[in-house]
Amino acid sequence: LGVQSFSLDRVLEELGAEPPSAAVPPLPEGPAAKRRRGDGIAPAFCGAWRPPSRHDSGIGTCAYEWIGTPLVLDRFVQVLNTMRAEKAMDLYRYKGVLCIRERSGMLKRAVLQGIHDMCEFEPRGPWPADQEPKSQLVIIGRNLDREFWGRLFDKTKVGVLDE
């Protein structure tokens, strides 16, 4: 950076003091200065070695979106509960905004959020009549089978299975 923040000569100059006499021999240049200039050879511990990562490569995200068709409440809850029972420790976080068709036939907006096997699934009023049904679900976890759970959640859509 060139700021010379540890330069005694610069500090003395700013204070108006005399720099040390030329009779005092300079200190030998250390290895750090040589490395900064590129003259020295970096010690082995500065090489390309990297410690093993603490991050789990099995962690991933699954995002699902269903547009144009609401989800059947009972079937969605059944698939969700199955996933929570079988993968509780691998489910780090999941959340979604869903268009749900209740047994009465009414479309409702519902919000889902959970961690492991703890889940909140709350209605948020009727689905707006001027909006096409749309559901979005995001799951973060370890060793998730995206295709398997996607197929199961697809079966919760209205009209997929006989009701």
mmCIF file of C-alpha atoms in Angstrom:
data_model
loop_
_atom_site.group_PDB
_atom_site.id
_atom_site.type_symbol
_atom_site.label_atom_id
_atom_site.label_comp_id
_atom_site.label_asym_id
_atom_site.label_seq_id
_atom_site.Cartn_x
_atom_site.Cartn_y
_atom_site.Cartn_z
ATOM 1 C CA LEU A 1 0.000 0.000 0.000
ATOM 2 C CA GLY A 2 2.980 2.264 0.406
ATOM 3 C CA VAL A 3 1.788 3.967 3.598
ATOM 4 C CA GLN A 4 4.895 3.036 5.589
ATOM 5 C CA SER A 5 2.920 2.959 8.822
ATOM 6 C CA PHE A 6 5.811 1.331 10.707
ATOM 7 C CA SER A 7 8.568 3.551 9.288
ATOM 8 C CA LEU A 8 10.520 5.223 12.101
ATOM 9 C CA ASP A 9 12.163 7.561 9.563
ATOM 10 C CA ARG A 10 8.730 8.782 8.414
ATOM 11 C CA VAL A 11 7.529 9.353 11.997
ATOM 12 C CA LEU A 12 10.702 11.262 12.925
ATOM 13 C CA GLU A 13 10.409 13.353 9.764
ATOM 14 C CA GLU A 14 6.786 14.267 10.592
ATOM 15 C CA LEU A 15 7.847 15.214 14.129
ATOM 16 C CA GLY A 16 10.696 17.354 12.792
ATOM 17 C CA ALA A 17 13.331 15.239 14.498
ATOM 18 C CA GLU A 18 16.604 14.166 13.006
ATOM 19 C CA PRO A 19 16.672 10.759 11.355
ATOM 20 C CA PRO A 20 19.207 8.331 12.803
ATOM 21 C CA SER A 21 22.757 8.966 11.682
ATOM 22 C CA ALA A 22 24.179 7.100 8.777
ATOM 23 C CA ALA A 23 26.833 5.722 11.098
ATOM 24 C CA VAL A 24 24.291 3.279 12.537
ATOM 25 C CA PRO A 25 24.335 0.237 10.314
ATOM 26 C CA PRO A 26 20.904 -0.849 8.991
ATOM 27 C CA LEU A 27 19.417 -4.006 10.377
ATOM 28 C CA PRO A 28 19.629 -7.060 8.137
ATOM 29 C CA GLU A 29 16.586 -7.558 5.980
ATOM 30 C CA GLY A 30 14.297 -10.273 7.295
ATOM 31 C CA PRO A 31 12.646 -13.108 5.364
ATOM 32 C CA ALA A 32 9.257 -11.351 5.355
ATOM 33 C CA ALA A 33 10.645 -8.449 3.320
ATOM 34 C CA LYS A 34 12.229 -10.897 0.879
ATOM 35 C CA ARG A 35 8.927 -12.728 0.446
ATOM 36 C CA ARG A 36 7.091 -9.450 -0.180
ATOM 37 C CA ARG A 37 9.555 -8.625 -2.945
ATOM 38 C CA GLY A 38 9.417 -12.190 -4.267
ATOM 39 C CA ASP A 39 13.106 -12.877 -3.546
ATOM 40 C CA GLY A 40 12.610 -15.567 -0.941
ATOM 41 C CA ILE A 41 11.151 -19.009 -1.104
ATOM 42 C CA ALA A 42 7.944 -19.422 0.841
ATOM 43 C CA PRO A 43 8.147 -21.966 3.634
ATOM 44 C CA ALA A 44 6.398 -25.296 3.079
ATOM 45 C CA PHE A 45 3.517 -24.349 5.362
ATOM 46 C CA CYS A 46 2.559 -21.501 2.984
ATOM 47 C CA GLY A 47 2.127 -23.887 0.067
ATOM 48 C CA ALA A 48 -1.005 -25.215 -1.572
ATOM 49 C CA TRP A 49 -2.044 -27.475 1.312
ATOM 50 C CA ARG A 50 -5.598 -26.909 2.441
ATOM 51 C CA PRO A 51 -7.235 -28.377 5.518
ATOM 52 C CA PRO A 52 -10.156 -30.705 4.939
ATOM 53 C CA SER A 53 -13.388 -28.785 4.469
ATOM 54 C CA ARG A 54 -15.841 -28.706 7.327
ATOM 55 C CA HIS A 55 -18.694 -28.330 4.847
ATOM 56 C CA ASP A 56 -20.843 -31.353 4.079
ATOM 57 C CA SER A 57 -21.040 -31.890 0.331
ATOM 58 C CA GLY A 58 -24.291 -33.844 0.754
ATOM 59 C CA ILE A 59 -26.213 -30.705 1.695
ATOM 60 C CA GLY A 60 -28.433 -29.329 -1.028
ATOM 61 C CA THR A 61 -31.573 -27.450 -1.885
ATOM 62 C CA CYS A 62 -34.702 -28.712 -3.587
ATOM 63 C CA ALA A 63 -37.103 -26.138 -4.989
ATOM 64 C CA TYR A 64 -40.511 -27.099 -6.339
ATOM 65 C CA GLU A 65 -43.123 -24.981 -8.076
ATOM 66 C CA TRP A 66 -46.601 -25.946 -9.249
ATOM 67 C CA ILE A 67 -48.458 -23.428 -11.403
ATOM 68 C CA GLY A 68 -52.075 -23.636 -12.537
ATOM 69 C CA THR A 69 -53.219 -26.405 -10.208
ATOM 70 C CA PRO A 70 -53.850 -26.235 -6.472
ATOM 71 C CA LEU A 71 -52.686 -28.965 -4.104
ATOM 72 C CA VAL A 72 -55.078 -31.288 -2.268
ATOM 73 C CA LEU A 73 -54.728 -30.505 1.430
ATOM 74 C CA ASP A 74 -55.053 -34.060 2.809
ATOM 75 C CA ARG A 75 -52.590 -35.576 0.322
ATOM 76 C CA PHE A 76 -50.072 -32.747 0.777
ATOM 77 C CA VAL A 77 -50.144 -33.144 4.568
ATOM 78 C CA GLN A 78 -49.701 -36.910 4.186
ATOM 79 C CA VAL A 79 -46.607 -36.524 1.964
ATOM 80 C CA LEU A 80 -45.209 -33.790 4.210
ATOM 81 C CA ASN A 81 -45.667 -35.923 7.333
ATOM 82 C CA THR A 82 -44.024 -38.907 5.619
ATOM 83 C CA MET A 83 -41.040 -36.779 4.671
ATOM 84 C CA ARG A 84 -40.778 -35.380 8.210
ATOM 85 C CA ALA A 85 -40.971 -38.868 9.742
ATOM 86 C CA GLU A 86 -38.403 -40.459 7.424
ATOM 87 C CA LYS A 87 -35.920 -37.593 7.003
ATOM 88 C CA ALA A 88 -36.301 -35.485 10.171
ATOM 89 C CA MET A 89 -32.582 -35.192 10.944
ATOM 90 C CA ASP A 90 -31.722 -34.478 7.304
ATOM 91 C CA LEU A 91 -34.305 -31.694 6.908
ATOM 92 C CA TYR A 92 -32.507 -28.514 7.908
ATOM 93 C CA ARG A 93 -35.104 -26.020 6.731
ATOM 94 C CA TYR A 94 -38.196 -25.999 4.559
ATOM 95 C CA LYS A 95 -40.683 -23.318 3.679
ATOM 96 C CA GLY A 96 -43.286 -22.520 1.118
ATOM 97 C CA VAL A 97 -46.352 -20.593 0.050
ATOM 98 C CA LEU A 98 -48.999 -22.961 -1.221
ATOM 99 C CA CYS A 99 -52.348 -22.860 -2.954
ATOM 100 C CA ILE A 100 -54.377 -25.552 -1.165
ATOM 101 C CA ARG A 101 -57.805 -26.934 -2.041
ATOM 102 C CA GLU A 102 -59.711 -27.870 1.076
ATOM 103 C CA ARG A 103 -62.317 -30.636 1.305
ATOM 104 C CA SER A 104 -64.997 -27.968 0.849
ATOM 105 C CA GLY A 105 -63.499 -27.128 -2.548
ATOM 106 C CA MET A 106 -62.317 -23.670 -1.455
ATOM 107 C CA LEU A 107 -58.857 -22.549 -2.489
ATOM 108 C CA LYS A 108 -56.765 -21.208 0.370
ATOM 109 C CA ARG A 109 -53.315 -19.705 0.698
ATOM 110 C CA ALA A 110 -51.155 -21.524 3.234
ATOM 111 C CA VAL A 111 -47.672 -20.853 4.557
ATOM 112 C CA LEU A 112 -45.365 -23.695 5.508
ATOM 113 C CA GLN A 113 -42.131 -23.438 7.456
ATOM 114 C CA GLY A 114 -40.191 -25.968 9.434
ATOM 115 C CA ILE A 115 -36.930 -27.238 10.843
ATOM 116 C CA HIS A 116 -36.286 -30.993 11.075
ATOM 117 C CA ASP A 117 -39.589 -32.476 12.282
ATOM 118 C CA MET A 118 -40.979 -29.226 13.747
ATOM 119 C CA CYS A 119 -43.433 -27.712 11.333
ATOM 120 C CA GLU A 120 -45.886 -24.834 11.105
ATOM 121 C CA PHE A 121 -48.520 -25.030 8.406
ATOM 122 C CA GLU A 122 -50.919 -22.118 8.636
ATOM 123 C CA PRO A 123 -53.789 -20.905 6.473
ATOM 124 C CA ARG A 124 -53.462 -17.295 5.308
ATOM 125 C CA GLY A 125 -56.923 -16.628 3.940
ATOM 126 C CA PRO A 126 -58.597 -17.408 0.637
ATOM 127 C CA TRP A 127 -56.587 -17.630 -2.554
ATOM 128 C CA PRO A 128 -57.008 -14.362 -4.521
ATOM 129 C CA ALA A 129 -59.608 -14.918 -7.247
ATOM 130 C CA ASP A 130 -57.618 -12.881 -9.774
ATOM 131 C CA GLN A 131 -54.470 -15.003 -9.379
ATOM 132 C CA GLU A 132 -53.680 -18.328 -10.970
ATOM 133 C CA PRO A 133 -53.052 -21.101 -8.406
ATOM 134 C CA LYS A 134 -49.340 -21.315 -7.667
ATOM 135 C CA SER A 135 -47.409 -23.197 -4.994
ATOM 136 C CA GLN A 136 -43.726 -22.917 -4.153
ATOM 137 C CA LEU A 137 -41.768 -25.120 -1.761
ATOM 138 C CA VAL A 138 -38.056 -25.002 -0.873
ATOM 139 C CA ILE A 139 -36.310 -27.718 1.156
ATOM 140 C CA ILE A 140 -32.742 -27.472 2.449
ATOM 141 C CA GLY A 141 -31.201 -30.633 3.823
ATOM 142 C CA ARG A 142 -28.745 -33.487 3.520
ATOM 143 C CA ASN A 143 -28.966 -36.315 0.987
ATOM 144 C CA LEU A 144 -32.361 -35.281 -0.342
ATOM 145 C CA ASP A 145 -33.715 -37.277 -3.258
ATOM 146 C CA ARG A 146 -35.050 -34.399 -5.362
ATOM 147 C CA GLU A 147 -36.785 -36.573 -7.962
ATOM 148 C CA PHE A 148 -38.395 -38.939 -5.437
ATOM 149 C CA TRP A 149 -39.917 -36.189 -3.305
ATOM 150 C CA GLY A 150 -40.871 -34.232 -6.427
ATOM 151 C CA ARG A 151 -42.852 -37.221 -7.726
ATOM 152 C CA LEU A 152 -44.617 -37.594 -4.369
ATOM 153 C CA PHE A 153 -45.483 -33.911 -4.118
ATOM 154 C CA ASP A 154 -46.699 -33.964 -7.755
ATOM 155 C CA LYS A 155 -49.278 -36.565 -6.703
ATOM 156 C CA THR A 156 -50.780 -34.019 -4.311
ATOM 157 C CA LYS A 157 -51.994 -31.824 -7.195
ATOM 158 C CA VAL A 158 -55.717 -31.642 -7.895
ATOM 159 C CA GLY A 159 -56.699 -34.036 -10.710
ATOM 160 C CA VAL A 160 -53.605 -36.278 -10.535
ATOM 161 C CA LEU A 161 -55.249 -39.055 -8.506
ATOM 162 C CA ASP A 162 -58.917 -40.003 -8.437
ATOM 163 C CA GLU A 163 -60.537 -38.344 -5.479
#
